[in-house]
Short mmCIF file of C-alpha atoms in Angstrom, two decimals:
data_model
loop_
_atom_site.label_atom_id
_atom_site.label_comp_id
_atom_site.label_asym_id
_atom_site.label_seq_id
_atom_site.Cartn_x
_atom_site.Cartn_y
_atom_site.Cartn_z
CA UNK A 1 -5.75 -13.13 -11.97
CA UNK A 2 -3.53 -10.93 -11.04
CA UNK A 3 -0.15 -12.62 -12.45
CA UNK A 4 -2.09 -12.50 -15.84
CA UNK A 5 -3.13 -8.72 -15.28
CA UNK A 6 0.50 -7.69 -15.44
CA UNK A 7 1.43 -9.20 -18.32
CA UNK A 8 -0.17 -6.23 -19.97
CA UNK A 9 0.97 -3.01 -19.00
CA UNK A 10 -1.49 -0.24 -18.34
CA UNK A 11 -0.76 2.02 -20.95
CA UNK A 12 -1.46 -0.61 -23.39
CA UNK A 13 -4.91 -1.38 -21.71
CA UNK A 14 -5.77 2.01 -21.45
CA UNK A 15 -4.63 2.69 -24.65
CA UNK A 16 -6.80 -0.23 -26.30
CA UNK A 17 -9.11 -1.18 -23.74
CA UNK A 18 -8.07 -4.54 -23.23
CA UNK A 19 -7.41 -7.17 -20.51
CA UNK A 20 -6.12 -11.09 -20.58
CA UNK A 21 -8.01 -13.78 -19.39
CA UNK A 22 -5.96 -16.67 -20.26
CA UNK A 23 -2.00 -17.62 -20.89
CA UNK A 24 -0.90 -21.26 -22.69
CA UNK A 25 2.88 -20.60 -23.14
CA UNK A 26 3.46 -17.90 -25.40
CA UNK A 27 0.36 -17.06 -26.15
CA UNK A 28 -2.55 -15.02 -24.57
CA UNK A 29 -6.18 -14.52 -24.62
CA UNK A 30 -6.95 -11.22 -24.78
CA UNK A 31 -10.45 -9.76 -24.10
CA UNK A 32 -11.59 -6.79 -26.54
CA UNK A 33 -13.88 -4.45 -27.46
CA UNK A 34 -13.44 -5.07 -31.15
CA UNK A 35 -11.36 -8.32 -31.82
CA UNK A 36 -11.37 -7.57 -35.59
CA UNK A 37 -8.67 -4.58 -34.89
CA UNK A 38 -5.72 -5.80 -36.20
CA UNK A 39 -3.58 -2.97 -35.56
CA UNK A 40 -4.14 -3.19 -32.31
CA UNK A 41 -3.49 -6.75 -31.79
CA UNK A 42 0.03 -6.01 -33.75
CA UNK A 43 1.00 -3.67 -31.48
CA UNK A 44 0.28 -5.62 -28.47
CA UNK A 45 2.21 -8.17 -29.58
CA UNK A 46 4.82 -6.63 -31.11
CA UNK A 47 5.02 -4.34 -27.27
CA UNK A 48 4.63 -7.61 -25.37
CA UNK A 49 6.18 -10.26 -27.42
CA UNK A 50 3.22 -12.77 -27.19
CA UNK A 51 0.81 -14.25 -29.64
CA UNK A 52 -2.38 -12.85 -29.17
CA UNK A 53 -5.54 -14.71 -29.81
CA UNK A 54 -8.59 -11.81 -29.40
CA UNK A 55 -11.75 -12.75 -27.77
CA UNK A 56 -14.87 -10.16 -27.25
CA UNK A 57 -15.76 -8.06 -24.35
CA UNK A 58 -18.40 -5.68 -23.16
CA UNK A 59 -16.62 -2.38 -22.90
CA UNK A 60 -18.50 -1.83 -19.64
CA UNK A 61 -16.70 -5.24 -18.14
CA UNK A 62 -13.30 -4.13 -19.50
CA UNK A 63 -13.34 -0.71 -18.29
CA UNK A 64 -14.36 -1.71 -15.12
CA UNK A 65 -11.26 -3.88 -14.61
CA UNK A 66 -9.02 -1.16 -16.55
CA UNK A 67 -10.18 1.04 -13.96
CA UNK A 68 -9.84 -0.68 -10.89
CA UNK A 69 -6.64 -2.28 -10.89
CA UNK A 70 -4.73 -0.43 -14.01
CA UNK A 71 -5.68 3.14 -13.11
CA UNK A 72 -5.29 2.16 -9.37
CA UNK A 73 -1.90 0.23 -9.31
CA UNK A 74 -0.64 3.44 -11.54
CA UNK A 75 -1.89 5.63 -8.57
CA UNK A 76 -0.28 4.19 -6.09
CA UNK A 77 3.29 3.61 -7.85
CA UNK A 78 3.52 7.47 -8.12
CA UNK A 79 2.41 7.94 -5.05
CA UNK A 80 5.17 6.22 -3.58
CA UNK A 81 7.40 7.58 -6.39
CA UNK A 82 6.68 11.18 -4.75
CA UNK A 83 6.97 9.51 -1.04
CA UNK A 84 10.79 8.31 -1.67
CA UNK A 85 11.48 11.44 -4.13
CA UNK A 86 10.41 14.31 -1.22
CA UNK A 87 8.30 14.87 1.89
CA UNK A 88 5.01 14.12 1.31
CA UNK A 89 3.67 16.26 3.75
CA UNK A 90 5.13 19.43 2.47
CA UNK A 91 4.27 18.54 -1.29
CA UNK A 92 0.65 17.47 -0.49
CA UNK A 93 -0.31 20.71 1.43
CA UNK A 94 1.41 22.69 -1.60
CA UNK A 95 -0.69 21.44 -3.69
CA UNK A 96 -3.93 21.89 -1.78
CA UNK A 97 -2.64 25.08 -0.77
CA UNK A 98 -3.99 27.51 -4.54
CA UNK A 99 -7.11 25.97 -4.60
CA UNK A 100 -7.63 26.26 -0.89
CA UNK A 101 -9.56 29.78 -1.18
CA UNK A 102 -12.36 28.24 -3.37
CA UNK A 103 -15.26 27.18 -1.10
CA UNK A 104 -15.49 23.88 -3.31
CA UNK A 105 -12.91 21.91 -4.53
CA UNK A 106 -13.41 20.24 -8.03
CA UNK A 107 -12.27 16.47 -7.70
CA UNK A 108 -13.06 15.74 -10.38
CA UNK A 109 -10.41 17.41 -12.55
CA UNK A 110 -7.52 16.42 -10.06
CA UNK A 111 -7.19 12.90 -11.88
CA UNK A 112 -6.00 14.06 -14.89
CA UNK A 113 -4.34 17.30 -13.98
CA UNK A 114 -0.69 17.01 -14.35
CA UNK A 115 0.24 19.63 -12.07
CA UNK A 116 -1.82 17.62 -8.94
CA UNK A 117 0.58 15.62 -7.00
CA UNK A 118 -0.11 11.87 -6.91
CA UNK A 119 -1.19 11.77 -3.33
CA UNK A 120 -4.18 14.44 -4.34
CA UNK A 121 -5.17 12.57 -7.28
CA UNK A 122 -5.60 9.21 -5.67
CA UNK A 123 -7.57 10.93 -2.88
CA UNK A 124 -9.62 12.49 -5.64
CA UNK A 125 -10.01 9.41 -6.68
CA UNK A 126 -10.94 7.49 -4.05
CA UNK A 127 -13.74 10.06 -3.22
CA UNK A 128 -14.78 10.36 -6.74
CA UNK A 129 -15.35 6.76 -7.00
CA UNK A 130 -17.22 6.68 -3.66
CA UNK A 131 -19.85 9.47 -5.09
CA UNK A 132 -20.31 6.94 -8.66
CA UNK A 133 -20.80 3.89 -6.19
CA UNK A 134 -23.76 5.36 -4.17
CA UNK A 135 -21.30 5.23 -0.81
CA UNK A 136 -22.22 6.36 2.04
CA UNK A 137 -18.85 6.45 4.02
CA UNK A 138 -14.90 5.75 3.39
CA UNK A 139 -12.94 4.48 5.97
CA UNK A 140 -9.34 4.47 6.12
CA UNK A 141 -7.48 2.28 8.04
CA UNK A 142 -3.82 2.17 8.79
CA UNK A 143 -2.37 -1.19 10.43
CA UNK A 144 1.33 -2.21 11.50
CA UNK A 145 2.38 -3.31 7.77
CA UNK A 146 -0.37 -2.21 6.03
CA UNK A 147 -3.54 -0.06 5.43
CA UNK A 148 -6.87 -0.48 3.66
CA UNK A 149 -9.68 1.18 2.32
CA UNK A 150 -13.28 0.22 2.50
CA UNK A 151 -16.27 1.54 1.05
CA UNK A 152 -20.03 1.24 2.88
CA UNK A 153 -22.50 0.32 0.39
CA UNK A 154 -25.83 -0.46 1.19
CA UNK A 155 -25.00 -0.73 4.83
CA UNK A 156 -22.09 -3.19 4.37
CA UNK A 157 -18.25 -2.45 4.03
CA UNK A 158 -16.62 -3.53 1.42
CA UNK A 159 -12.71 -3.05 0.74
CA UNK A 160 -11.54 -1.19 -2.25
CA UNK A 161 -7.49 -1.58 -1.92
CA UNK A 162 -4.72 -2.28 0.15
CA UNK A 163 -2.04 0.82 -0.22
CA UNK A 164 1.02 0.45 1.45
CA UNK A 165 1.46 1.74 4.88
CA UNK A 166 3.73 4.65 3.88
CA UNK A 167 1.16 6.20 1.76
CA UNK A 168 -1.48 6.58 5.30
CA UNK A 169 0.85 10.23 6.04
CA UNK A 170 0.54 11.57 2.39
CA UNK A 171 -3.50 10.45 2.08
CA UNK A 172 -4.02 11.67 5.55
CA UNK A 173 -2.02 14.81 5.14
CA UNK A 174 -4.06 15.80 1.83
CA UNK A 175 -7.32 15.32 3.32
CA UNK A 176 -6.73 16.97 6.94
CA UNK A 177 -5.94 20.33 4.45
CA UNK A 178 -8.36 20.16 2.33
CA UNK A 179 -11.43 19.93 5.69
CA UNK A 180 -9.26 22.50 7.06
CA UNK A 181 -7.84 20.54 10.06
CA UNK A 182 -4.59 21.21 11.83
CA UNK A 183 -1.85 19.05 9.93
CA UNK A 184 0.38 18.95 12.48
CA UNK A 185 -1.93 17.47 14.97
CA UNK A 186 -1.97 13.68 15.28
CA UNK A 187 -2.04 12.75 19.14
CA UNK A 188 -6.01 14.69 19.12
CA UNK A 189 -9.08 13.50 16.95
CA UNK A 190 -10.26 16.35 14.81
CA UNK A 191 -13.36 16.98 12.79
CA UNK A 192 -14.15 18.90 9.47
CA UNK A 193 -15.87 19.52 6.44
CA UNK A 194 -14.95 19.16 2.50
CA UNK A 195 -17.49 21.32 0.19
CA UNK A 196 -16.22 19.54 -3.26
CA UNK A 197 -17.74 19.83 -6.76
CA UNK A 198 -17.86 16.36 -8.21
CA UNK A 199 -19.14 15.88 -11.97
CA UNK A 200 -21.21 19.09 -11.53
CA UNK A 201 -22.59 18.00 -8.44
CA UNK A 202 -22.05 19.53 -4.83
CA UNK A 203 -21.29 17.23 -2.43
CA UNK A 204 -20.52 17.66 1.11
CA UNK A 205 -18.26 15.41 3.22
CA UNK A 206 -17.82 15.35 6.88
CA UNK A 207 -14.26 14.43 8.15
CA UNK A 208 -13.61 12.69 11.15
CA UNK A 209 -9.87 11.47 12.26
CA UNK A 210 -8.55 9.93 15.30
CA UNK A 211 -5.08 8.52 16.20
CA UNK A 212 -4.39 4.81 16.57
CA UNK A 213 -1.92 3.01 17.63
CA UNK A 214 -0.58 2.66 14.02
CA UNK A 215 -1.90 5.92 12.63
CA UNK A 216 -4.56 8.05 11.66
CA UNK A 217 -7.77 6.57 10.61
CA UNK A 218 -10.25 8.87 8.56
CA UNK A 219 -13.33 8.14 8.31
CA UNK A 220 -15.23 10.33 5.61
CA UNK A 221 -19.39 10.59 5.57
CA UNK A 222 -20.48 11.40 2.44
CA UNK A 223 -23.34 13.68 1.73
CA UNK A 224 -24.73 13.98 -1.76
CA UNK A 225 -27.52 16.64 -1.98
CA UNK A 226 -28.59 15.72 -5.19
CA UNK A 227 -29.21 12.04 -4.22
CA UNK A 228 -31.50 12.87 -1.28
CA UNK A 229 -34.99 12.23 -1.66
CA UNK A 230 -36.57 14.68 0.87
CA UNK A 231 -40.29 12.91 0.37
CA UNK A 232 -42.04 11.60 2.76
CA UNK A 233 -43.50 8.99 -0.33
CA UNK A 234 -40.44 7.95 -1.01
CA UNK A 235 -38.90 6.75 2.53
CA UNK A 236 -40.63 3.39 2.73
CA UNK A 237 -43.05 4.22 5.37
CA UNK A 238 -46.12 1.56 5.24
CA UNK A 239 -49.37 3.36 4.50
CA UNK A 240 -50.87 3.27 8.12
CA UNK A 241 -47.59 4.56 9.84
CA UNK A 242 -46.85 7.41 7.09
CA UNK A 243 -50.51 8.82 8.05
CA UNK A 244 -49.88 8.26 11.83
CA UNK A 245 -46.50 9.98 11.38
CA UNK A 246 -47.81 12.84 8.96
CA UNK A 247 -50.51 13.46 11.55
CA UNK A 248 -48.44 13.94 14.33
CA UNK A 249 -46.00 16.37 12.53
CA UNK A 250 -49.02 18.54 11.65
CA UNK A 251 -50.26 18.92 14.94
CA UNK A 252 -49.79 22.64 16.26
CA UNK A 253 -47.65 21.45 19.76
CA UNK A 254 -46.52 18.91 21.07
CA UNK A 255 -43.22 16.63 20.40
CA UNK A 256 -42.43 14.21 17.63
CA UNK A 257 -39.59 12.54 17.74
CA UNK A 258 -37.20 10.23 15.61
CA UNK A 259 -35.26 7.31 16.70
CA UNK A 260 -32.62 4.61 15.30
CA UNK A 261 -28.89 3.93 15.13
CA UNK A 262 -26.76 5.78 13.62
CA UNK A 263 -26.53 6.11 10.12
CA UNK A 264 -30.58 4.95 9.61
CA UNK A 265 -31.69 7.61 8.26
CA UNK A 266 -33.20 9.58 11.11
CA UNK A 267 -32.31 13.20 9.56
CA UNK A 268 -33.40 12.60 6.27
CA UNK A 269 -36.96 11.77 7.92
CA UNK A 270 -37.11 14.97 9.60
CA UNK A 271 -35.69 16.86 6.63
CA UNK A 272 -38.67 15.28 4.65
CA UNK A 273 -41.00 16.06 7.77
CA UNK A 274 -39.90 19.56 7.62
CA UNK A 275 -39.89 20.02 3.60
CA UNK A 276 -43.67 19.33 3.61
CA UNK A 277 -44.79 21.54 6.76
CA UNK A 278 -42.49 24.79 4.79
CA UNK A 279 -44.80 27.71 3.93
CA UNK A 280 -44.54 31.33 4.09
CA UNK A 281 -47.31 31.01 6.37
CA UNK A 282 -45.10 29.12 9.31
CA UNK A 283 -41.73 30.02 10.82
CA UNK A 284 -39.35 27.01 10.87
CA UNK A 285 -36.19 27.14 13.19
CA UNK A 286 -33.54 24.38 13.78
CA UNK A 287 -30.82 23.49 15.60
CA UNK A 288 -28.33 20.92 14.14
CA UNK A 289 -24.83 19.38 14.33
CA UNK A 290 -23.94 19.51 11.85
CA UNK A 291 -26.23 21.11 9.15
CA UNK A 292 -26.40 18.46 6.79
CA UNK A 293 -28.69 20.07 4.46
CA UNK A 294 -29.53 23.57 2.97
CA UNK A 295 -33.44 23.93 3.13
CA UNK A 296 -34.91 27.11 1.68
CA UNK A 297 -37.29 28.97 3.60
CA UNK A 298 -36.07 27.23 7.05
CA UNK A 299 -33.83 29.08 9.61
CA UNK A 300 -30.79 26.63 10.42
CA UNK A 301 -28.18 27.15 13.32
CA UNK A 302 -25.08 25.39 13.05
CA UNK A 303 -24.42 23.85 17.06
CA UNK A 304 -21.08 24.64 18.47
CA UNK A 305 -20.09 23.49 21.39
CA UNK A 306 -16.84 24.45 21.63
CA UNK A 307 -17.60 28.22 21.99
CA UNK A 308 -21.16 27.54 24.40
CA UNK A 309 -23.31 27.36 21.38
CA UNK A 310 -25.38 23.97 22.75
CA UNK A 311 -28.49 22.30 21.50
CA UNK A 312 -29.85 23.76 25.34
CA UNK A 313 -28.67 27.10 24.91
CA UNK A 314 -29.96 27.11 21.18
CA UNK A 315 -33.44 26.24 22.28
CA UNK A 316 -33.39 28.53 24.65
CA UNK A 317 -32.82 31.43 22.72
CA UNK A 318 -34.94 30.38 20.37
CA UNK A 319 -37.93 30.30 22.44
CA UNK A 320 -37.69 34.21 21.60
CA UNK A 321 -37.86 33.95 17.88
CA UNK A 322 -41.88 33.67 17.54
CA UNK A 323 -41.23 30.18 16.29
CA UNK A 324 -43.97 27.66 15.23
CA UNK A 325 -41.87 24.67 14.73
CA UNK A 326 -38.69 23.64 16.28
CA UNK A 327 -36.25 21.18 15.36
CA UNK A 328 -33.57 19.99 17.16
CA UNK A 329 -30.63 17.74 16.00
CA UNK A 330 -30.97 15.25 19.25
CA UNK A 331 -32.00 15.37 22.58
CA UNK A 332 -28.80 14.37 24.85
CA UNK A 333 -29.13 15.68 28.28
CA UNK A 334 -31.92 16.80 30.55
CA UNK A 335 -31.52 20.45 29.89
CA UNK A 336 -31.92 19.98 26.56
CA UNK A 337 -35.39 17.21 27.07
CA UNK A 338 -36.88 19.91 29.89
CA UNK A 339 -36.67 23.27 27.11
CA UNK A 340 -37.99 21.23 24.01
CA UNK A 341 -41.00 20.09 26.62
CA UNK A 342 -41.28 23.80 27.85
CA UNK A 343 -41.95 24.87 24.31
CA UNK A 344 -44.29 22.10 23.29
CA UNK A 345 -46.09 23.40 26.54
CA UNK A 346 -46.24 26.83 25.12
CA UNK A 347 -47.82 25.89 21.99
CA UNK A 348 -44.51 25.01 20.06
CA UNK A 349 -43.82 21.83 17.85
CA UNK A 350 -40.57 20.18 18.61
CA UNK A 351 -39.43 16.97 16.21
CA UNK A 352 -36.16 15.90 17.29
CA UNK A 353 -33.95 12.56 17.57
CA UNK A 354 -33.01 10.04 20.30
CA UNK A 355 -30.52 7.81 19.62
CA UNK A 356 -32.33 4.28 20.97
CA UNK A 357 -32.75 1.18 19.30
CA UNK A 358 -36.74 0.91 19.74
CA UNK A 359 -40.11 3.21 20.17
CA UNK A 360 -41.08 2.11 23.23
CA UNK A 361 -37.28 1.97 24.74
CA UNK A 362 -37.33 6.17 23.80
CA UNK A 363 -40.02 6.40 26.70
CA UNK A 364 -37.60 4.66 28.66
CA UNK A 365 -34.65 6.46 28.11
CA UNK A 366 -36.31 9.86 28.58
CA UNK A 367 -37.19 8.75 32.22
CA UNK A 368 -33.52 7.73 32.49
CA UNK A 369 -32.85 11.53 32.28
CA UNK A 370 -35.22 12.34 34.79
CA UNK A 371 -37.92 13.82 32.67
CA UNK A 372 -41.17 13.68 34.72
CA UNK A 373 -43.55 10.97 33.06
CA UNK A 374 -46.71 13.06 33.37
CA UNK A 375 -44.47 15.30 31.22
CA UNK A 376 -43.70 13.11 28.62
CA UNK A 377 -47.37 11.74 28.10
CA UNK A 378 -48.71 15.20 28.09
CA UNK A 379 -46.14 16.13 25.60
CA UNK A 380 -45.09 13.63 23.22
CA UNK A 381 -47.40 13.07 20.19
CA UNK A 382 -45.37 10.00 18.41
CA UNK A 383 -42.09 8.02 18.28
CA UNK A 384 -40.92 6.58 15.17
CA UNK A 385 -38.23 3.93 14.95
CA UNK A 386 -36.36 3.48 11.66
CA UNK A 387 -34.27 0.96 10.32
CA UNK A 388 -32.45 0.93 6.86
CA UNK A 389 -33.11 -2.23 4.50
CA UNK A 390 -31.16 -2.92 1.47
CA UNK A 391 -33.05 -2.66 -1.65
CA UNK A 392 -33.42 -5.60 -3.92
CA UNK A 393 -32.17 -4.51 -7.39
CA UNK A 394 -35.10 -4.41 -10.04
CA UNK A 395 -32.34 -5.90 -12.52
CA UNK A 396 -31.31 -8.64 -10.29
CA UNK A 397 -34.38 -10.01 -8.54
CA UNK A 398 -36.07 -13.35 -9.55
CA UNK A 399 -38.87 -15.68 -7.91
#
């Protein structure tokens, strides 16, 4: 209850871990870790001036509310503090601006650095929680009197608070330095990349914003190396299709390729395809956008199109590098379908993505971009389609 929640204020349930969960008159129910502390329930109510009656807790239940609307609220009061005091533009990129010649930024420090402006350290936050939660992407979304942030878990959004709409500029601003992006540039979408360093962990995050009609929205993909399984074991793959698939990849030409919406998990099947075929015996080549992973012993070409630097013209040039296997992000365009079945032809193995929402409708849409269909049953060894499913929690489950 949120009425109830601010009858304590966050110092004091920081300060003691505690939280009410009931008010009769002047007197409230306090949850605690240790209800026999009776200096602590003095000071309480000698700092809030009601009687106290102390109830237990698991610290993990009152930490989790402590954190979430305490440490939040507290967050977003100085952030608007620091809005009304001074531009938040100019502060934010100050801030960023010291630590922007390390190649990862350490979130995880920002919280509780003094010296970070507000802004940073609920943007810290915000990502730091996301890497704890297992989330896969933030979204943030301005509105006309009000913005939110949501949190995909599991394949599902979920929303994590409601800032004010001020605070979009100063949350945006922070971010669009710290991936690098022009600040000043709000009418264009613009993409980037965060390297950060998160409880001794690197994780990557790909920034994407685009203008609305009230704002930026950011959308942020997170990419944790550490929680990737790259097994082929581990994905889920039934018994019969894992051999059928693990076949295929191990053939010496020929084209393999990966299908599903976005976000199923399409490159972390190829990374595990490719992870098991690396030896120093076999030279590995890719062409991806972006590079999601780093995967010893495999050459990896960041695609560019801005500058020419196309999946096509990739492919092309690497036709010349005395490559065994080839893999390419995604197949998009013709160009790009006729060189990967040019170099299956030649005695190259090319596993690569479509973006289609079936097996059989891949066939389809390579014929859709006039690839020849002798070609494409000459060439193409298997199509796997993937799907994610949510996992039923081992702790949770029941008959």
């Amino acid at each position: 209850d949120e009425s109830l929640l601010k009858l304590i204020p966050s110092e004091i349930a920081g300060k003691y871990l505690v939280v009410p969960v009931n008010r009769f008159g002047h007197t409230i129910t306090l949850a605690m870790i240790n209800p026999g502390d009776v200096a602590a329930v003095e000071d309480i109510q000698f700092a809030t001036g009601f009687e106290v009656v102390p109830v237990v807790a698991s610290e993990d239940a009152i930490l989790e509310i402590v954190r979430e609307h305490y440490d939040v609220k507290k967050l977003l009061s100085d952030v608007m503090y620091e809005i009304e005091m001074a531009d938040a533009g100019e502060a934010n990129v100050q801030v960023i601006d010291n630590a922007e010649q390390k190649e990862e930024e350490d979130l995880s420090d920002f919280q509780d650095d003094k010296d970070s402006g507000p802004a940073l350290k609920l943007t810290s936050k915000i990502i730091t929680d996301a890497v704890d939660m297992n989330v896969s992407d933030i979204h943030i979304e301005p509105y006309e009197d009000d913005m939110r942030i949501r949190y995909r878990i599991d394949g599902m959004l979920h929303e994590i608070m409601k800032p004010p709409k001020r605070m979009n500029r100063s949350l945006a601003t922070v971010i669009k330095v710290m991936a690098k992006l022009k600040v000043e540039e709000k009418r264009l979408p613009q993409d980037g990349r965060i390297k950060a360093r998160i409880h001794n962990k690197i994780i990557d995050i790909r920034v994407s914003t685009v203008p609305t009609l009230f704002g930026e929205k950011l959308a942020l993909r997170i990419l944790d190396r550490s929680a990737i399984q790259l097994n082929l074991d581990l994905l889920g793959f039934e018994p019969s299709n894992l051999k059928t698939f693990r076949q295929a990849i191990k053939s010496p030409y020929g084209i393999v390729l990966v299908t599903g919406p976005t976000g199923s998990g399409k490159t972390t099947t190829l990374y595990s395809g490719l992870k098991e075929l690396n030896d120093p015996g076999i030279n590995i080549i890719t062409a991806e956008d972006p590079i999601e992973y780093s995967l010893m012993g495999i050459n990896q070409l960041q695609v560019n199109e801005h500058i020419g630097l196309t999946f096509a013209s990739a492919l092309r040039e690497y036709l010349r590098q005395d490559p065994n296997i080839i893999m390419v992000g995604e197949i998009r365009d013709l160009e790009t379908a006729q060189i990967s079945i040019r170099a299956s032809l030649t005695g190259h193995l090319v596993i690569s993505t479509v973006h289609t929402n079936s097996a059989a409708a891949t066939v389809t849409r390579l014929v859709n971009m006039n690839v020849e269909s002798y070609l494409i049953a000459s060439t193409v060894l298997a199509i796997e389609s993937q799907r994610l499913l949510r996992k039923i929690c081992e702790k949770c489950r029941f008959k």
